Tab-separated table of C-alpha atoms in Angstrom:
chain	number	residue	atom	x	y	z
A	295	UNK	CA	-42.582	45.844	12.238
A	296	UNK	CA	-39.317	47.354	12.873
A	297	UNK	CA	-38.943	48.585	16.427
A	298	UNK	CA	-42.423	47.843	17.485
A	299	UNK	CA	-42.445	47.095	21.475
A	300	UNK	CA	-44.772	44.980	23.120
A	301	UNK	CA	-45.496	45.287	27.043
A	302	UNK	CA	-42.863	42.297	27.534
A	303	UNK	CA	-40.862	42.182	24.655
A	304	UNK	CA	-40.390	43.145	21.324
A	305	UNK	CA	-41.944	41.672	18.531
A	306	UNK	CA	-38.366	39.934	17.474
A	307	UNK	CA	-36.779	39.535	20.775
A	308	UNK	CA	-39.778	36.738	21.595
A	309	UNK	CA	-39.053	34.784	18.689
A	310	UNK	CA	-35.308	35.119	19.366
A	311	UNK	CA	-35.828	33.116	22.672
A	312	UNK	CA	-36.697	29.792	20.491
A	313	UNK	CA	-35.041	27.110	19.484
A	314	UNK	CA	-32.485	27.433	16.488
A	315	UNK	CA	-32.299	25.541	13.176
A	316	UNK	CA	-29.735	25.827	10.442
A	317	UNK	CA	-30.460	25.095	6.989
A	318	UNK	CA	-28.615	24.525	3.534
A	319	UNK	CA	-29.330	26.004	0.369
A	320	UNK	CA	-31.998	23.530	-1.421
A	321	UNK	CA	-32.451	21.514	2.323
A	322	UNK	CA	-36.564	21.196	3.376
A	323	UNK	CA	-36.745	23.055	6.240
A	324	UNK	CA	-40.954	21.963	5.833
A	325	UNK	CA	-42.660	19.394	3.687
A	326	UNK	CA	-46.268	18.016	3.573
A	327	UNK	CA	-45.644	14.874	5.669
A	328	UNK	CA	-44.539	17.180	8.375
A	329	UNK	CA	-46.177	18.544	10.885
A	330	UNK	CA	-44.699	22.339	11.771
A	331	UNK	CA	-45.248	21.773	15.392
A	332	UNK	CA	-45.281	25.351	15.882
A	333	UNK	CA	-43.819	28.837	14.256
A	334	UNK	CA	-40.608	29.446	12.263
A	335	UNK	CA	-39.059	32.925	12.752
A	336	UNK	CA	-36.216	33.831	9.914
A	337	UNK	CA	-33.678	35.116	11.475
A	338	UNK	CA	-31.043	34.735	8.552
A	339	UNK	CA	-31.809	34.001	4.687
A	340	UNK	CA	-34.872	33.459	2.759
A	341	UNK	CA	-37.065	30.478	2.207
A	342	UNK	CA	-39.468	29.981	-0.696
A	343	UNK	CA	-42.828	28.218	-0.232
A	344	UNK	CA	-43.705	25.964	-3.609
A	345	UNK	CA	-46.669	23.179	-4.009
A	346	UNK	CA	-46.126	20.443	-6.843
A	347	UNK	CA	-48.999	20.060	-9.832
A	348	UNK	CA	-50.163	16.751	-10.566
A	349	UNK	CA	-47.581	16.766	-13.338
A	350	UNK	CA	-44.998	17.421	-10.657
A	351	UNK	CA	-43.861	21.374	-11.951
A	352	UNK	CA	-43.311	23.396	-8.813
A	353	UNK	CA	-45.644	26.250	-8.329
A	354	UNK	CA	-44.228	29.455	-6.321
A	355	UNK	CA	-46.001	29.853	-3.944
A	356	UNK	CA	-43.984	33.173	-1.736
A	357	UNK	CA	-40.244	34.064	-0.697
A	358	UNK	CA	-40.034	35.047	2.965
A	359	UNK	CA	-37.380	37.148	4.278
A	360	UNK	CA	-35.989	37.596	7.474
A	361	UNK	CA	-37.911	38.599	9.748
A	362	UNK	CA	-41.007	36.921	8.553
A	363	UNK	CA	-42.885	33.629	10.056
A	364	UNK	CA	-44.190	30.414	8.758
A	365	UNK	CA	-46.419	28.294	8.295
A	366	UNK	CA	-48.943	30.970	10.193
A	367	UNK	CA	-52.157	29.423	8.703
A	368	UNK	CA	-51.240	26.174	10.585
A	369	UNK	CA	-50.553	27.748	13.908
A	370	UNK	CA	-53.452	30.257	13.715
A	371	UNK	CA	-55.828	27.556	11.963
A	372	UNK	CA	-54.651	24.467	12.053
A	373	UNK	CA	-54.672	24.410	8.322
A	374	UNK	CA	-51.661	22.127	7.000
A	375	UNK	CA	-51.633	22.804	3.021
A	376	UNK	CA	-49.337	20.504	0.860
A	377	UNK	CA	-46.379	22.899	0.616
A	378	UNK	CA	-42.606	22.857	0.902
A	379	UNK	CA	-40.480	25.065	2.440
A	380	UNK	CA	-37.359	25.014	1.021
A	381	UNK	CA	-33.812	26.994	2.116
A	382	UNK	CA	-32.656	29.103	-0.805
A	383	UNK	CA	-29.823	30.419	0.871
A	384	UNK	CA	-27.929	29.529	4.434
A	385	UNK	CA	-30.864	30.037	6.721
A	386	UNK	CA	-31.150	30.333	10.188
A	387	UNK	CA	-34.810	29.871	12.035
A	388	UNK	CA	-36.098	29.998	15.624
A	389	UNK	CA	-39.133	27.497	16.233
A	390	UNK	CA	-41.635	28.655	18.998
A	391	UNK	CA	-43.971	26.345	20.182
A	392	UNK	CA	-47.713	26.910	19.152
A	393	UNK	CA	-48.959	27.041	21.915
A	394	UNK	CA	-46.401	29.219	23.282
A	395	UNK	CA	-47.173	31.864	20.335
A	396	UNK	CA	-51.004	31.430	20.957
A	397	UNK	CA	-50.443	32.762	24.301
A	398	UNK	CA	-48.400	35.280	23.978
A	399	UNK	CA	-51.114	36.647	21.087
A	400	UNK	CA	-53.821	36.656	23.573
A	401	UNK	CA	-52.174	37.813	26.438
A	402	UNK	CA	-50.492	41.109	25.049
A	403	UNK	CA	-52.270	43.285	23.003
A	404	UNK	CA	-49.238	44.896	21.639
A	405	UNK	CA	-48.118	41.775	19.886
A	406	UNK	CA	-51.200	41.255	18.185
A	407	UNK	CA	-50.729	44.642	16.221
A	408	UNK	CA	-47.278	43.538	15.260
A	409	UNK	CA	-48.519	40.391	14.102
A	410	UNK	CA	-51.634	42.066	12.278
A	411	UNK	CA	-48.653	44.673	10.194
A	412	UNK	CA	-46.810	41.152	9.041
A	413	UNK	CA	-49.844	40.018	8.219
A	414	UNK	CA	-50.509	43.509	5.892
A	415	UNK	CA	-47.482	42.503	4.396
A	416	UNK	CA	-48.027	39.556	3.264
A	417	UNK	CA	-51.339	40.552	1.918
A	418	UNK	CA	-49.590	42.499	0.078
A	419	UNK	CA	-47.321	40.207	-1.999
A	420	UNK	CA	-50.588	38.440	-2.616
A	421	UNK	CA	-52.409	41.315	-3.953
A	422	UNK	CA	-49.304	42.174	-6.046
A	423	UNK	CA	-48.915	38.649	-7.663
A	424	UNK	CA	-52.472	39.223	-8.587
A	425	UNK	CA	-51.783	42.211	-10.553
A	426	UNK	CA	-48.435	40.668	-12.277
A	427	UNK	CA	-50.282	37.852	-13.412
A	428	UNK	CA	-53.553	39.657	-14.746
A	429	UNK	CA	-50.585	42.215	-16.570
A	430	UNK	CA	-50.405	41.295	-20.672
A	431	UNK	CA	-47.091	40.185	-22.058
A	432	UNK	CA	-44.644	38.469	-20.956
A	433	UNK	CA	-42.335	41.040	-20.965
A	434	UNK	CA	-44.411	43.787	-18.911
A	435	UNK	CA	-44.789	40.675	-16.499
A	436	UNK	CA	-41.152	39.799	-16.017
A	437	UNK	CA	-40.476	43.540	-15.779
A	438	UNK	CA	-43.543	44.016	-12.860
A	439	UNK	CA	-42.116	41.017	-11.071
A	440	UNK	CA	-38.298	42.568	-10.706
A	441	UNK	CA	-40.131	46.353	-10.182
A	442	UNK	CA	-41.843	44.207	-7.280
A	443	UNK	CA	-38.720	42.474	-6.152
A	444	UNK	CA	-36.918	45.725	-6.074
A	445	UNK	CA	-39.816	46.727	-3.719
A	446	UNK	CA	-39.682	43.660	-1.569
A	447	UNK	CA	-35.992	42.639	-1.327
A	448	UNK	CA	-34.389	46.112	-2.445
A	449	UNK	CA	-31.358	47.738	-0.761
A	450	UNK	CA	-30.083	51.114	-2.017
A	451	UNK	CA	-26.424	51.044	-3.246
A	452	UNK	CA	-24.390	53.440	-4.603
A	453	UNK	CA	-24.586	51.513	-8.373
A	454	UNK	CA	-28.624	51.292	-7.654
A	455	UNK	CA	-31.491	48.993	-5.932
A	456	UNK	CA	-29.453	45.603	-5.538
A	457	UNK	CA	-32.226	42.881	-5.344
A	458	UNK	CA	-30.508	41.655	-1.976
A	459	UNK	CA	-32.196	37.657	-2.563
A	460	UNK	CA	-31.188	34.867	-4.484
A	461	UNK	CA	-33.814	35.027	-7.524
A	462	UNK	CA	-33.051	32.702	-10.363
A	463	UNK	CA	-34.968	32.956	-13.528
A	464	UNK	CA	-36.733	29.700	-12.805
A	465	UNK	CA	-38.360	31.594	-9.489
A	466	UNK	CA	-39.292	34.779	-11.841
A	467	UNK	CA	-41.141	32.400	-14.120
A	468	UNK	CA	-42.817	30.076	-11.609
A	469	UNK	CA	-44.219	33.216	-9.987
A	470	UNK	CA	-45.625	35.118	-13.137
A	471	UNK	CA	-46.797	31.238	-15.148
A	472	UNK	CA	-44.392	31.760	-18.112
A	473	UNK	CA	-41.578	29.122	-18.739
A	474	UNK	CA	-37.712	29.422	-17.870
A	475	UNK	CA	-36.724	30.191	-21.384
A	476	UNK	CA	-39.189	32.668	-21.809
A	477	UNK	CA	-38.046	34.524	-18.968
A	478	UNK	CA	-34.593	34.084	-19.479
A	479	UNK	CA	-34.720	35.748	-23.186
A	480	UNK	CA	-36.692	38.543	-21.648
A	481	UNK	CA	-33.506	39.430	-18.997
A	482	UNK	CA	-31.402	39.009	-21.284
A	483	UNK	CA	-32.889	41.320	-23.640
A	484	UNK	CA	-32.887	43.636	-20.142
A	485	UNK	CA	-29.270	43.060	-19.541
A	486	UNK	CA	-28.170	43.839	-23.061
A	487	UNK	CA	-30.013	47.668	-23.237
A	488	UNK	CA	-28.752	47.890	-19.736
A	489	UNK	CA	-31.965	48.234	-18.039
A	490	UNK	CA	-30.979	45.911	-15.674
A	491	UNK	CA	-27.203	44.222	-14.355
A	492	UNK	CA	-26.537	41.102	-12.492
A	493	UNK	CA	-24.206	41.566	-9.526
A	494	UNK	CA	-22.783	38.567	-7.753
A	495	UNK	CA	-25.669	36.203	-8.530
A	496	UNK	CA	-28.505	38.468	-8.080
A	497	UNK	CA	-30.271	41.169	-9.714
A	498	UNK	CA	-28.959	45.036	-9.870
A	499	UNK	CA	-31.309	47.641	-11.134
A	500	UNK	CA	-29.253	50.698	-11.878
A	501	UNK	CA	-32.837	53.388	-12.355
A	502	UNK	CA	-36.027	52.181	-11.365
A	503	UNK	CA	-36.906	55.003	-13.522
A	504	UNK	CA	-35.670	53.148	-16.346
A	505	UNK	CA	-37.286	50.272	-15.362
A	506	UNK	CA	-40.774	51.699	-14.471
A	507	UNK	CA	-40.660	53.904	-18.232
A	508	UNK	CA	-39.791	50.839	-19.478
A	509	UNK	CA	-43.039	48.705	-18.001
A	510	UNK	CA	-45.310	51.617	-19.250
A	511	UNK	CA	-44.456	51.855	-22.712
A	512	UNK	CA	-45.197	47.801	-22.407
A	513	UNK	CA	-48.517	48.721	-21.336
A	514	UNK	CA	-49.828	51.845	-23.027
């Protein structure tokens, strides 16, 4: 919550006062056999959260972004699922101390309303994945999930939304249950009518428009 001041502190200054971590691309920041020990703040990069199936394919779980804090069900329930939390880019985090975060959420009001509009967002991305994955096709899915990470990671440039993230195809199609291939034919095909580019590694999108008409015509 952008610019949101508590009594004491703003919302990202309090994190910002915690120890820092660096982090690889592909290093474990968090794995099951690990116990969090308190809150992650991402101050640089993004991290995505996967579990393994019993046949050992990674499930996608969510991407956070800077900004955003993990694991919060553990801190705020001591509920320690069997995920990992891997670096998909050169992240930087600042770990507060449960209990440190626990108090600060009781004693200031302020920061509790902060915390509740990250936890909107989140909800959010939930309620979104939901939709992709009850959406027929695969190719109105792929297309929902890059309208979605337009929303999510978008900046505005002057050639269009640039996807600012480091998507692969294999994250597209572990988060809308279709295989790589699959996925991969279907932005090709997107690349070749120029619906959508790929700039430096990650995903342009010259016209939502485009995209959107594209995603309806799928569906009607």
């Amino acid at each position: 919550m952008k610019g949101f001041k508590s009594k004491i502190v703003s919302f990202d200054e309090f994190f910002l006062t915690g120890k820092q971590y660096r982090f690889k691309k592909g290093q474990l920041i968090l794995r099951p056999d690990i116990n969090p020990g308190g809150i992650y703040y991402i101050e640089k990069g993004h991290v995505r959260v996967y579990y393994l199936t019993e046949s050992g394919r990674e499930k996608l779980h969510v991407i956070y972004k800077k900004g955003e804090l993990f694991p919060l069900l553990f801190v705020l329930k001591k509920i320690h699922r069997d995920a990992y939390y891997e670096a998909m880019d050169e992240v930087v985090c600042r770990k507060t101390e449960a209990k440190v975060f626990l108090g600060q959420l009781r004693r200031d009001p302020y920061f509790s309303v902060a915390l509740d509009q990250k936890l909107i967002d989140l909800l959010n991305v939930f309620v979104n994945r939901l939709d992709n994955l009850e959406t027929h096709g695969g190719p109105a899915r792929v297309i929902a999930r890059l309208s979605f990470l337009a929303e999510r990671f978008g900046q505005k440039t002057e050639d269009g939304v640039l996807i600012d993230a480091p998507i692969t195809h294999k994250d597209i199609a572990d988060s809308v249950a279709l295989n790589r291939e699959s996925v991969s034919r279907q932005i090709e095909d997107l690349i070749r009518r120029q619906i959508i580019q790929v700039k430096n590694h990650k995903f342009l999108i010259p016209k939502i428009s485009k995209l959107q008409k594209e995603l309806l015509n799928l569906e009607s």
